[in-house]
Amino acid sequence: MMILRFHENDTEEVVSLFYETVHSVNARDYSREQVEAWAALEDKSERINRWKRSLNENLTFVVKVNDRIVGFADLTFNGYLDRLFVHKEYQRQGVASLLVDKLESEAKRLKLQAIETESSITAKAFFTHRGYVTVRQQTVERKGVYLTNLKMRKELSATSFTRTIHE
């Protein structure tokens, strides 16, 4: 397993991994209707274009095995862990931990006090095990369909300082 910085050329593979993960792994905790709304296949080309930009703007890392992306995650410079997805065949093999370790290390380097995320029901146990606490359960709407997720937060070190706009 190798963790690498995201490159623009990775976008299509990352988006495909997202779709496959939502439609297989997250389907355990969400209905078919919810999964379809969350990751509608007809939105794929538009998502590729949007994510190409946002993944380049954020701190984004991929994990590769034999030159194949098996996981990815990204963090904004304000401490928002936006996306974390692991291929269905690589669940529970340390891929998500490797990615989140890297993002947390980067957040500390940036002197961020905390990381926040909106976790799926599926990922809640993973984040809880890593010290994230549930701030609140929330309902989000995608294409007229409602999904439950969790706003979660992890305080980093007590000696961290908030990153200011002036840095």
PDB file of N, CA, C and O in Angstrom, residues 15 20 22 29 91 94 97 104 107 109 111 114 122 131 135-136 141 145 148 161 165:
ATOM      1  N   VAL A  15     -13.691   9.003  -8.669  1.00  0.00           N
ATOM      2  CA  VAL A  15     -15.145   9.114  -8.764  1.00  0.00           C
ATOM      3  C   VAL A  15     -15.780   7.733  -8.962  1.00  0.00           C
ATOM      4  O   VAL A  15     -16.803   7.416  -8.345  1.00  0.00           O
ATOM      5  N   GLU A  20     -18.885   3.065  -6.691  1.00  0.00           N
ATOM      6  CA  GLU A  20     -18.883   1.647  -6.348  1.00  0.00           C
ATOM      7  C   GLU A  20     -19.023   1.448  -4.846  1.00  0.00           C
ATOM      8  O   GLU A  20     -19.752   0.561  -4.387  1.00  0.00           O
ATOM      9  N   VAL A  22     -20.370   3.579  -2.531  1.00  0.00           N
ATOM     10  CA  VAL A  22     -21.710   3.949  -2.063  1.00  0.00           C
ATOM     11  C   VAL A  22     -22.715   2.863  -2.425  1.00  0.00           C
ATOM     12  O   VAL A  22     -23.546   2.464  -1.606  1.00  0.00           O
ATOM     13  N   ASP A  29     -26.500   0.342   4.949  1.00  0.00           N
ATOM     14  CA  ASP A  29     -27.140   1.234   5.916  1.00  0.00           C
ATOM     15  C   ASP A  29     -28.134   2.216   5.297  1.00  0.00           C
ATOM     16  O   ASP A  29     -28.790   2.963   6.036  1.00  0.00           O
ATOM     17  N   GLN A  91     -11.937  -2.969   2.464  1.00  0.00           N
ATOM     18  CA  GLN A  91     -12.507  -2.569   3.741  1.00  0.00           C
ATOM     19  C   GLN A  91     -11.778  -3.305   4.864  1.00  0.00           C
ATOM     20  O   GLN A  91     -11.385  -4.463   4.715  1.00  0.00           O
ATOM     21  N   GLY A  94      -6.964  -1.284   6.823  1.00  0.00           N
ATOM     22  CA  GLY A  94      -6.097  -0.187   7.216  1.00  0.00           C
ATOM     23  C   GLY A  94      -6.030   0.972   6.229  1.00  0.00           C
ATOM     24  O   GLY A  94      -5.313   1.951   6.479  1.00  0.00           O
ATOM     25  N   SER A  97      -7.641   4.140   7.808  1.00  0.00           N
ATOM     26  CA  SER A  97      -6.770   4.617   8.892  1.00  0.00           C
ATOM     27  C   SER A  97      -5.528   5.307   8.347  1.00  0.00           C
ATOM     28  O   SER A  97      -5.124   6.363   8.853  1.00  0.00           O
ATOM     29  N   GLU A 104      -4.915  13.906   9.482  1.00  0.00           N
ATOM     30  CA  GLU A 104      -4.754  14.461  10.826  1.00  0.00           C
ATOM     31  C   GLU A 104      -3.359  15.032  11.021  1.00  0.00           C
ATOM     32  O   GLU A 104      -3.195  16.088  11.641  1.00  0.00           O
ATOM     33  N   ALA A 107      -3.337  18.312   9.267  1.00  0.00           N
ATOM     34  CA  ALA A 107      -4.104  19.297  10.039  1.00  0.00           C
ATOM     35  C   ALA A 107      -3.273  19.842  11.194  1.00  0.00           C
ATOM     36  O   ALA A 107      -3.279  21.049  11.465  1.00  0.00           O
ATOM     37  N   ARG A 109      -0.010  19.941  11.281  1.00  0.00           N
ATOM     38  CA  ARG A 109       1.038  20.754  10.658  1.00  0.00           C
ATOM     39  C   ARG A 109       0.506  22.159  10.342  1.00  0.00           C
ATOM     40  O   ARG A 109       1.219  23.150  10.462  1.00  0.00           O
ATOM     41  N   LYS A 111      -1.643  23.598  12.098  1.00  0.00           N
ATOM     42  CA  LYS A 111      -2.042  24.163  13.387  1.00  0.00           C
ATOM     43  C   LYS A 111      -3.554  24.309  13.530  1.00  0.00           C
ATOM     44  O   LYS A 111      -4.049  25.232  14.191  1.00  0.00           O
ATOM     45  N   ALA A 114      -9.107  21.356  15.232  1.00  0.00           N
ATOM     46  CA  ALA A 114     -10.046  20.237  15.146  1.00  0.00           C
ATOM     47  C   ALA A 114     -10.295  19.887  13.690  1.00  0.00           C
ATOM     48  O   ALA A 114     -10.014  20.673  12.785  1.00  0.00           O
ATOM     49  N   THR A 122     -22.641   4.377   7.981  1.00  0.00           N
ATOM     50  CA  THR A 122     -21.683   3.298   7.754  1.00  0.00           C
ATOM     51  C   THR A 122     -20.330   3.587   8.391  1.00  0.00           C
ATOM     52  O   THR A 122     -19.701   2.695   8.955  1.00  0.00           O
ATOM     53  N   GLY A 131     -11.677   8.629  17.834  1.00  0.00           N
ATOM     54  CA  GLY A 131     -11.780   9.762  18.744  1.00  0.00           C
ATOM     55  C   GLY A 131     -12.687  10.888  18.282  1.00  0.00           C
ATOM     56  O   GLY A 131     -12.747  11.945  18.919  1.00  0.00           O
ATOM     57  N   VAL A 135     -21.501  15.360  17.063  1.00  0.00           N
ATOM     58  CA  VAL A 135     -22.013  16.664  17.464  1.00  0.00           C
ATOM     59  C   VAL A 135     -23.534  16.638  17.366  1.00  0.00           C
ATOM     60  O   VAL A 135     -24.239  17.101  18.254  1.00  0.00           O
ATOM     61  N   ARG A 136     -24.038  16.060  16.272  1.00  0.00           N
ATOM     62  CA  ARG A 136     -25.483  15.922  16.096  1.00  0.00           C
ATOM     63  C   ARG A 136     -25.762  14.989  14.916  1.00  0.00           C
ATOM     64  O   ARG A 136     -24.951  14.857  14.008  1.00  0.00           O
ATOM     65  N   GLU A 141     -30.773  16.345   2.253  1.00  0.00           N
ATOM     66  CA  GLU A 141     -31.636  16.041   1.115  1.00  0.00           C
ATOM     67  C   GLU A 141     -30.796  15.940  -0.145  1.00  0.00           C
ATOM     68  O   GLU A 141     -29.948  16.784  -0.408  1.00  0.00           O
ATOM     69  N   VAL A 145     -34.672  13.148  -1.817  1.00  0.00           N
ATOM     70  CA  VAL A 145     -34.607  11.979  -0.937  1.00  0.00           C
ATOM     71  C   VAL A 145     -33.821  12.384   0.310  1.00  0.00           C
ATOM     72  O   VAL A 145     -32.800  13.063   0.217  1.00  0.00           O
ATOM     73  N   THR A 148     -29.829  10.243   6.470  1.00  0.00           N
ATOM     74  CA  THR A 148     -29.301  10.596   7.783  1.00  0.00           C
ATOM     75  C   THR A 148     -27.782  10.479   7.743  1.00  0.00           C
ATOM     76  O   THR A 148     -27.241   9.534   7.180  1.00  0.00           O
ATOM     77  N   PHE A 161      -3.008  25.578  17.576  1.00  0.00           N
ATOM     78  CA  PHE A 161      -3.545  26.929  17.495  1.00  0.00           C
ATOM     79  C   PHE A 161      -4.413  27.009  16.253  1.00  0.00           C
ATOM     80  O   PHE A 161      -4.134  26.383  15.249  1.00  0.00           O
ATOM     81  N   ILE A 165      -6.707  33.471   8.845  1.00  0.00           N
ATOM     82  CA  ILE A 165      -6.718  33.851   7.436  1.00  0.00           C
ATOM     83  C   ILE A 165      -5.420  34.532   7.046  1.00  0.00           C
ATOM     84  O   ILE A 165      -4.978  34.456   5.922  1.00  0.00           O
TER      85      ILE A 165
END
